[in-house]
PDB file of C-alpha atoms in Angstrom:
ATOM      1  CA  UNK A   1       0.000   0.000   0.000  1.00  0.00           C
ATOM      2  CA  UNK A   2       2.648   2.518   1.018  1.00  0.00           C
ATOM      3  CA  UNK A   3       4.388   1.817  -2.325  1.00  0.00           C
ATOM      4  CA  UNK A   4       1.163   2.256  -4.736  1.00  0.00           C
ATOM      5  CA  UNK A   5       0.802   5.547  -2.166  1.00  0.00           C
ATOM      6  CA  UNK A   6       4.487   6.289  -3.336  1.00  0.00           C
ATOM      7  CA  UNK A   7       3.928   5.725  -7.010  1.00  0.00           C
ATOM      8  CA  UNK A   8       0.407   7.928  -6.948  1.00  0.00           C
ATOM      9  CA  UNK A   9       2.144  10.801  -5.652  1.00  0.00           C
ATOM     10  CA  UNK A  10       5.503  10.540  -7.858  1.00  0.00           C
ATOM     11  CA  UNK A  11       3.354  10.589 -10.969  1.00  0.00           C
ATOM     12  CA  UNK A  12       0.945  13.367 -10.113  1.00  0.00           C
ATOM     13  CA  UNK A  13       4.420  15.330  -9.304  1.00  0.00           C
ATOM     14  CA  UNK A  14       5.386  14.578 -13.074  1.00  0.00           C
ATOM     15  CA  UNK A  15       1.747  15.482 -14.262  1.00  0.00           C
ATOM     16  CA  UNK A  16       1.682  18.802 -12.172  1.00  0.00           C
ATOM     17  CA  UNK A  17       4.487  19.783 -10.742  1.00  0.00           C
ATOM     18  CA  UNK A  18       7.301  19.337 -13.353  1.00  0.00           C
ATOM     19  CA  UNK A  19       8.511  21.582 -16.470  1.00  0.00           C
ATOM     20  CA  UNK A  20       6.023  19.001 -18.890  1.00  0.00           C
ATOM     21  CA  UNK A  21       3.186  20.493 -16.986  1.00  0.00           C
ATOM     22  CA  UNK A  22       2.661  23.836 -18.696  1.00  0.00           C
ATOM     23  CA  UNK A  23       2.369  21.519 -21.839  1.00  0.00           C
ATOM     24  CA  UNK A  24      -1.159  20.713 -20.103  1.00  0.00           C
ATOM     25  CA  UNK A  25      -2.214  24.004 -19.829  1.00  0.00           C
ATOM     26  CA  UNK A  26      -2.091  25.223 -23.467  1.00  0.00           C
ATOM     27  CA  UNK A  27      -5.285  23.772 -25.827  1.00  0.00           C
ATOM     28  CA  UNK A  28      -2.818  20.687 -26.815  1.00  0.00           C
ATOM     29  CA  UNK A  29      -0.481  18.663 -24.474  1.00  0.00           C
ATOM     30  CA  UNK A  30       1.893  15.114 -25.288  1.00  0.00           C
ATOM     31  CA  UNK A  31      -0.764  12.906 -24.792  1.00  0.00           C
ATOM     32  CA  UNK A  32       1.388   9.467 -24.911  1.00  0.00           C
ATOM     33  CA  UNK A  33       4.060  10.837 -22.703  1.00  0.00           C
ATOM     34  CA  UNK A  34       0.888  12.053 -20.023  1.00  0.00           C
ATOM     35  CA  UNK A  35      -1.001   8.687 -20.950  1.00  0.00           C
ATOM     36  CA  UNK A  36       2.651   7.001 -19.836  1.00  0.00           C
ATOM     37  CA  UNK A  37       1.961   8.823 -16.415  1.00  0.00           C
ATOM     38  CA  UNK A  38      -1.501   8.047 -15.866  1.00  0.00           C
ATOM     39  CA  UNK A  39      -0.826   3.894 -16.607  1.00  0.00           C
ATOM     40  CA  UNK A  40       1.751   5.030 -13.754  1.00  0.00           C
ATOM     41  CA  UNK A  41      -0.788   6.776 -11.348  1.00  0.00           C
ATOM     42  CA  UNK A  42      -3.491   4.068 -12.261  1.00  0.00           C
ATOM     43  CA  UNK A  43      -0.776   1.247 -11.391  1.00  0.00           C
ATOM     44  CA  UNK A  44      -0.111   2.481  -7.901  1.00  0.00           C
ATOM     45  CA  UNK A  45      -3.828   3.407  -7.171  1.00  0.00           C
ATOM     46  CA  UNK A  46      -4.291  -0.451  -7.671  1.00  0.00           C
ATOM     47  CA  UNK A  47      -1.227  -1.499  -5.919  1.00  0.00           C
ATOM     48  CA  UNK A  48      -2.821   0.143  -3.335  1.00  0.00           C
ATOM     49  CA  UNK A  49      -6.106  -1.055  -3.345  1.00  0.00           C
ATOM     50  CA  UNK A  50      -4.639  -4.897  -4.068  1.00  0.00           C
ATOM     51  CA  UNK A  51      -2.549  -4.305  -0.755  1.00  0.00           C
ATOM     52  CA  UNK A  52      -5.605  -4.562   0.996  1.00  0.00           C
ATOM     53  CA  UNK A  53      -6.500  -7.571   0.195  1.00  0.00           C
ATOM     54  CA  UNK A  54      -2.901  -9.108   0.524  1.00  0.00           C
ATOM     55  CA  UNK A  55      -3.511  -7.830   4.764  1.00  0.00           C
ATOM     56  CA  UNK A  56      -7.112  -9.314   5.258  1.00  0.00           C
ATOM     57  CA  UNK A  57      -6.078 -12.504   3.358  1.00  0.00           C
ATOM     58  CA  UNK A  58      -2.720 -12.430   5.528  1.00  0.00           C
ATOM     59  CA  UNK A  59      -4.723 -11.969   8.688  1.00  0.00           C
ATOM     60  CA  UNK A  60      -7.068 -14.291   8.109  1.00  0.00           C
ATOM     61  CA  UNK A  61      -5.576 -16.990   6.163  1.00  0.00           C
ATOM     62  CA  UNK A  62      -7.710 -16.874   3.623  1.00  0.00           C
ATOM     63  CA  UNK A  63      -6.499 -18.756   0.461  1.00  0.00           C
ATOM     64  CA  UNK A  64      -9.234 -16.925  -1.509  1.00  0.00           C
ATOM     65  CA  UNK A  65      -8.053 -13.311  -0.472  1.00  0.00           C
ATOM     66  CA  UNK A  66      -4.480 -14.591  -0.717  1.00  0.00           C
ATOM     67  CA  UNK A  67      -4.978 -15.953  -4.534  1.00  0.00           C
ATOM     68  CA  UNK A  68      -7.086 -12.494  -5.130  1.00  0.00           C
ATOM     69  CA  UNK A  69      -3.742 -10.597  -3.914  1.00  0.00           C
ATOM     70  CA  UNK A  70      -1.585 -13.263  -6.438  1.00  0.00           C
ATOM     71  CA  UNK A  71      -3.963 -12.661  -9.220  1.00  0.00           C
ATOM     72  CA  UNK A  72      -4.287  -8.730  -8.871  1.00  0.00           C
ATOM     73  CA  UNK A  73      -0.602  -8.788  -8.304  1.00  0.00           C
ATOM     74  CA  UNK A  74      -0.021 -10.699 -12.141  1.00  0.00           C
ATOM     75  CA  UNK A  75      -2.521  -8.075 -14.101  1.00  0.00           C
ATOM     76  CA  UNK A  76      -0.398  -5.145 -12.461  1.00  0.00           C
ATOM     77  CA  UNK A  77       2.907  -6.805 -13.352  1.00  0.00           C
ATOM     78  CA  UNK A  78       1.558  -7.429 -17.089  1.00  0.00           C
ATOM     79  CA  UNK A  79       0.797  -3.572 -17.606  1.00  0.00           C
ATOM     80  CA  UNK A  80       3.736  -2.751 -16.228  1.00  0.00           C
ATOM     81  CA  UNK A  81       5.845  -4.383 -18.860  1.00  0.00           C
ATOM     82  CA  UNK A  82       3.053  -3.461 -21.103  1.00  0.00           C
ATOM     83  CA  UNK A  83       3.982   0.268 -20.273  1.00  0.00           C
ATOM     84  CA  UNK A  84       7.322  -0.228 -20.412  1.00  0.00           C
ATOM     85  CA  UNK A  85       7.385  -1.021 -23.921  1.00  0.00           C
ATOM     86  CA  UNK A  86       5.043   1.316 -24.533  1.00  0.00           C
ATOM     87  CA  UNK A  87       7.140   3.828 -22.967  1.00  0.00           C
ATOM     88  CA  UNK A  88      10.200   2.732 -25.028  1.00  0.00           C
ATOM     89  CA  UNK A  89       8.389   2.622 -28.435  1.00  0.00           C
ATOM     90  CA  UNK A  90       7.337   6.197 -27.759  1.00  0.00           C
ATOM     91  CA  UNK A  91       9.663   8.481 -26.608  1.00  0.00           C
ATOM     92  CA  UNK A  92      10.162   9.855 -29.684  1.00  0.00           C
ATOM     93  CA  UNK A  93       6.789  10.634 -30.973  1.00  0.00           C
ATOM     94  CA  UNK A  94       6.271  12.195 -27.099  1.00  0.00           C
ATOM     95  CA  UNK A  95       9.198  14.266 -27.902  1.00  0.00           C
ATOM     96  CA  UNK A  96       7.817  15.522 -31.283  1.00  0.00           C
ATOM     97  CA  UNK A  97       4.501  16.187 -29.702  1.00  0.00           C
ATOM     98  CA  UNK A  98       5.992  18.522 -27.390  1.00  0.00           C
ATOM     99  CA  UNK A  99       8.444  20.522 -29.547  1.00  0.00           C
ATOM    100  CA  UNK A 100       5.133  20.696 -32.069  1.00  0.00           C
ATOM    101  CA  UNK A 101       3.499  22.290 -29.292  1.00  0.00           C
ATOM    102  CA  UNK A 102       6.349  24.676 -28.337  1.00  0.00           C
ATOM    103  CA  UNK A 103       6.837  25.486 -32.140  1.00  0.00           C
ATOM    104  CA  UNK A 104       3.013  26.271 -32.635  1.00  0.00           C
ATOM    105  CA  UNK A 105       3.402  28.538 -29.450  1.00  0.00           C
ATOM    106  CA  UNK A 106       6.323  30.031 -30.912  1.00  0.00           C
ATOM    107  CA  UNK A 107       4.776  30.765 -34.166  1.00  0.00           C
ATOM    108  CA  UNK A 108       2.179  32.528 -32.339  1.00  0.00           C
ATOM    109  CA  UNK A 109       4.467  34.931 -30.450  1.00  0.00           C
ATOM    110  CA  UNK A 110       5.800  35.848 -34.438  1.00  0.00           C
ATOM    111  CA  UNK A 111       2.614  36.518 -35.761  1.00  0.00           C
ATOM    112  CA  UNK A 112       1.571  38.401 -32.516  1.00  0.00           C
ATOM    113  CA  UNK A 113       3.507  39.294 -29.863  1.00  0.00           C
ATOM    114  CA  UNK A 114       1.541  40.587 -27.427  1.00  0.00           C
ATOM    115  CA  UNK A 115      -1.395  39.042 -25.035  1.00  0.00           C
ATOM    116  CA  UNK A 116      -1.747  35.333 -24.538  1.00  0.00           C
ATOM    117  CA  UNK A 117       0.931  34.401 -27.125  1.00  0.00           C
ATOM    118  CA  UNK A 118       3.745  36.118 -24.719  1.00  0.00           C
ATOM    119  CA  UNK A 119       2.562  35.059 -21.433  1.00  0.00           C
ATOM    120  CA  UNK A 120       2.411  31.155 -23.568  1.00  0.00           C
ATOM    121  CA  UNK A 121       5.719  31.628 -24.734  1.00  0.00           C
ATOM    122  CA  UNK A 122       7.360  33.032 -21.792  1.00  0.00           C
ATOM    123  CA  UNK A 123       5.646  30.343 -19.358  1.00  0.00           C
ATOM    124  CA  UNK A 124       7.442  27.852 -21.910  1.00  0.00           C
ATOM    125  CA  UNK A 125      10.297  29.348 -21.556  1.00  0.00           C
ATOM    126  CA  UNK A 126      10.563  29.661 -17.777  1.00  0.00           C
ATOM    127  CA  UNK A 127       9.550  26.413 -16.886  1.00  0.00           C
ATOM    128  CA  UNK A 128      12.150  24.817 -19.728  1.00  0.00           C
ATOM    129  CA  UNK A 129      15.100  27.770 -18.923  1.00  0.00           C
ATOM    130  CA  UNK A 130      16.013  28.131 -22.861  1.00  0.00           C
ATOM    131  CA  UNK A 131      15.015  30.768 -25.002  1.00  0.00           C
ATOM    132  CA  UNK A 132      14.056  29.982 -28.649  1.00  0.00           C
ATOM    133  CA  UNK A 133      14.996  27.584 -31.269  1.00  0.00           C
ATOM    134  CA  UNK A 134      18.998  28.909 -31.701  1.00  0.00           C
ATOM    135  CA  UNK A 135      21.003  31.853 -30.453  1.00  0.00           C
ATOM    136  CA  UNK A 136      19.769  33.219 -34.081  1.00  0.00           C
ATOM    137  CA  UNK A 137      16.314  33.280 -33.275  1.00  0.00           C
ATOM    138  CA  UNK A 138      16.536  35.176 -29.715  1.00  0.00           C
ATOM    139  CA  UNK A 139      15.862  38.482 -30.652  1.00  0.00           C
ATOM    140  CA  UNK A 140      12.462  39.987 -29.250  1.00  0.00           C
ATOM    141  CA  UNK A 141      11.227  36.937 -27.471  1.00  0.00           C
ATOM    142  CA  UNK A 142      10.340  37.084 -23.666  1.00  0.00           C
ATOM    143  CA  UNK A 143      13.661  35.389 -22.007  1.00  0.00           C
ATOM    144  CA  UNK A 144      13.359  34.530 -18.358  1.00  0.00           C
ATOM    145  CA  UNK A 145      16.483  36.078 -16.473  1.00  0.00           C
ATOM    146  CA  UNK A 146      19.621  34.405 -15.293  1.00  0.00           C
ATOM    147  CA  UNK A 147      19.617  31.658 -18.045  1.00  0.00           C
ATOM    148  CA  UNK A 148      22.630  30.470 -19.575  1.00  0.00           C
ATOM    149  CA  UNK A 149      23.096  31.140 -23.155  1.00  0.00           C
ATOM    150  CA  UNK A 150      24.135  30.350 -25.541  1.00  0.00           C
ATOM    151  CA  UNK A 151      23.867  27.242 -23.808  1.00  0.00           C
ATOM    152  CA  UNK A 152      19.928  27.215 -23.153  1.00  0.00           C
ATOM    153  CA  UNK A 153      18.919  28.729 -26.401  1.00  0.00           C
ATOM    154  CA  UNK A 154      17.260  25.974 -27.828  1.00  0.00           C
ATOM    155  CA  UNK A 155      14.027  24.862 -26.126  1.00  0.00           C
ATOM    156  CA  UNK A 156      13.774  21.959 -28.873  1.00  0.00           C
ATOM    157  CA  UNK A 157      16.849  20.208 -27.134  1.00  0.00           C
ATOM    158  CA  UNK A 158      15.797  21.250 -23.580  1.00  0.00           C
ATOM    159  CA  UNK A 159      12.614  19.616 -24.407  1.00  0.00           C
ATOM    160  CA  UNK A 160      13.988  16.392 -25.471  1.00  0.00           C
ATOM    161  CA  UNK A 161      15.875  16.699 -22.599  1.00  0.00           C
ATOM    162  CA  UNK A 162      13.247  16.598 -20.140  1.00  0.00           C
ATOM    163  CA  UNK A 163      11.213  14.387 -21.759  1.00  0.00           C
ATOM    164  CA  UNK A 164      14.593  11.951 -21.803  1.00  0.00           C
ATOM    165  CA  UNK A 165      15.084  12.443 -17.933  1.00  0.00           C
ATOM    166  CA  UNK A 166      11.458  12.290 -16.855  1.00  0.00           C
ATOM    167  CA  UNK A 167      10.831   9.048 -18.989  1.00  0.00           C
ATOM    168  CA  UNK A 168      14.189   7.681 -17.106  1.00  0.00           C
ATOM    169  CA  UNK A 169      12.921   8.409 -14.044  1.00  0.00           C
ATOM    170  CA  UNK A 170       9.695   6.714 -14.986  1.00  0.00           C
ATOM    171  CA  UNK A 171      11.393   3.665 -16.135  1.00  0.00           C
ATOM    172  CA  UNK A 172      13.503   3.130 -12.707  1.00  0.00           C
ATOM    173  CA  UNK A 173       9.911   3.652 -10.861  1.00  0.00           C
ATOM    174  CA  UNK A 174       8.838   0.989 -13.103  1.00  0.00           C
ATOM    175  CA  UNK A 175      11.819  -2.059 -12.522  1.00  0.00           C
ATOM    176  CA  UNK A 176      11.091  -0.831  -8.689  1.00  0.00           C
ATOM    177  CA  UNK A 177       7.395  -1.657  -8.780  1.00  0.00           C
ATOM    178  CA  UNK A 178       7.603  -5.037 -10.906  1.00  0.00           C
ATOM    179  CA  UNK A 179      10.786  -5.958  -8.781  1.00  0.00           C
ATOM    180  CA  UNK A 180       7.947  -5.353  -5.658  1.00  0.00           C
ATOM    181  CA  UNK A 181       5.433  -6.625  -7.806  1.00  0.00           C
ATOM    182  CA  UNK A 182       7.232 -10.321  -8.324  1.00  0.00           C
ATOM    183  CA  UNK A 183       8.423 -10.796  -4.549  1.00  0.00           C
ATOM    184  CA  UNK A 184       4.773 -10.358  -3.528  1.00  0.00           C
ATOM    185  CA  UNK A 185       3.871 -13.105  -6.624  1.00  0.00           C
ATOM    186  CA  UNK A 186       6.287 -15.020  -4.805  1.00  0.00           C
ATOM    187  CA  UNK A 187       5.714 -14.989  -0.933  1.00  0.00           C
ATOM    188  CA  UNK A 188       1.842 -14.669  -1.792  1.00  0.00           C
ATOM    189  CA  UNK A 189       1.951 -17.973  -3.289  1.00  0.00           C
ATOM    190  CA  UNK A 190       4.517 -19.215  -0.279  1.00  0.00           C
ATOM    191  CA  UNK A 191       1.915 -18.345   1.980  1.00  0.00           C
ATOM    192  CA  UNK A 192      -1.348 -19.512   0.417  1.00  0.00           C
ATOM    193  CA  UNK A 193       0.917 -23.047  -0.078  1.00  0.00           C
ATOM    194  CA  UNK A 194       1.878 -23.188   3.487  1.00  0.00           C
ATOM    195  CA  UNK A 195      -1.879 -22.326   5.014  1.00  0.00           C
ATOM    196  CA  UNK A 196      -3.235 -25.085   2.822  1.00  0.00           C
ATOM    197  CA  UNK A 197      -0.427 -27.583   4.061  1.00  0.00           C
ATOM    198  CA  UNK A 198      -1.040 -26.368   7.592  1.00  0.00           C
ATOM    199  CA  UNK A 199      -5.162 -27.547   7.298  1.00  0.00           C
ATOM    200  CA  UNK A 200      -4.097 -30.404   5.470  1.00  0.00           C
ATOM    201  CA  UNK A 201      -1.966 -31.311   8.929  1.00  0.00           C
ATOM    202  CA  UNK A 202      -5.085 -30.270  10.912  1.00  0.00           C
TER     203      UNK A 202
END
């Protein structure tokens, strides 16, 4: 339970409280890599609920409850790979579907610098620290202070970036929850084999 607990809040951080979620806020947003995060949310939500059942059948030595907790424990391992690979096979298109959106917002601020197409832009830019697509295409656009550039001029790269590191740390939350996932398999089917030999006895 503590650990679904632990993977709920570490993916609603990613969905809301990281750079990739000003992407949410604009009319279009990376919908694989947030669809990557809710499997992630939805997996510890159930990892939560199955621990429940994993305690009563504990307590009570219920094989039923116990082979509830085994088979719960199997479907969340399954989407976990299944997200995994999903995960894998994606990152790229995620990381098009963001610098899209950022290029869209950019082309915005061109046509129409002034209103919701700065504060878009600037909120980009701020929650990304780059400014623009190259040192060459700087001039005029709202640049959040103490940056480094040249270094942080290109918000394409800084987006890949993010989207490399966040999908990383996504990944290493993921071999922690199956590696949690497949010792529970285990000792829940330890258990359920021991209480059955133990009313055998009786």
């Amino acid at each position: 339970q503590l650990a679904g607990l632990a993977v709920i809040a570490f993916g609603l951080w990613l969905r809301f409280g990281g750079p990739m979620a000003e992407f949410a806020t604009d009319k279009k947003s990376p919908e694989l890599f947030f669809m990557g995060l809710y499997v992630l949310v939805g997996a510890g939500a159930i990892m939560s609920a199955v621990g429940f059942f994993g305690c009563c059948g504990a307590a009570r030595e219920s094989q039923c409850l116990i082979g509830t907790f085994f088979a719960c424990l199997l479907v969340i391992f399954a989407g976990e790979v299944t997200a995994g690979v999903f995960a894998f096979i994606g990152k790229r298109v995620a990381i098009q579907e963001a610098q899209k959106i950022y290029e869209d917002a950019y082309e915005d601020y061109m046509k129409n610098p002034v209103g919701k197409a700065n504060s878009t832009i600037y909120r980009y830019h701020v929650a990304l620290q780059c400014c623009g697509k190259g040192v060459e295409q700087q001039t005029g656009l709202p640049c959040p202070e103490n940056i480094q550039l040249p270094k942080a001029s290109n918000c394409l790269v800084e987006i890949q970036n993010v989207i490399d590191t966040h999908l990383r740390l996504v990944g290493i939350v993921g071999i922690a929850i199956a590696s949690i996932t497949i010792f529970g398999m285990i000792f829940s089917m330890v258990l359920c084999c021991t209480i059955r030999n133990m009313r055998e006895m009786i």
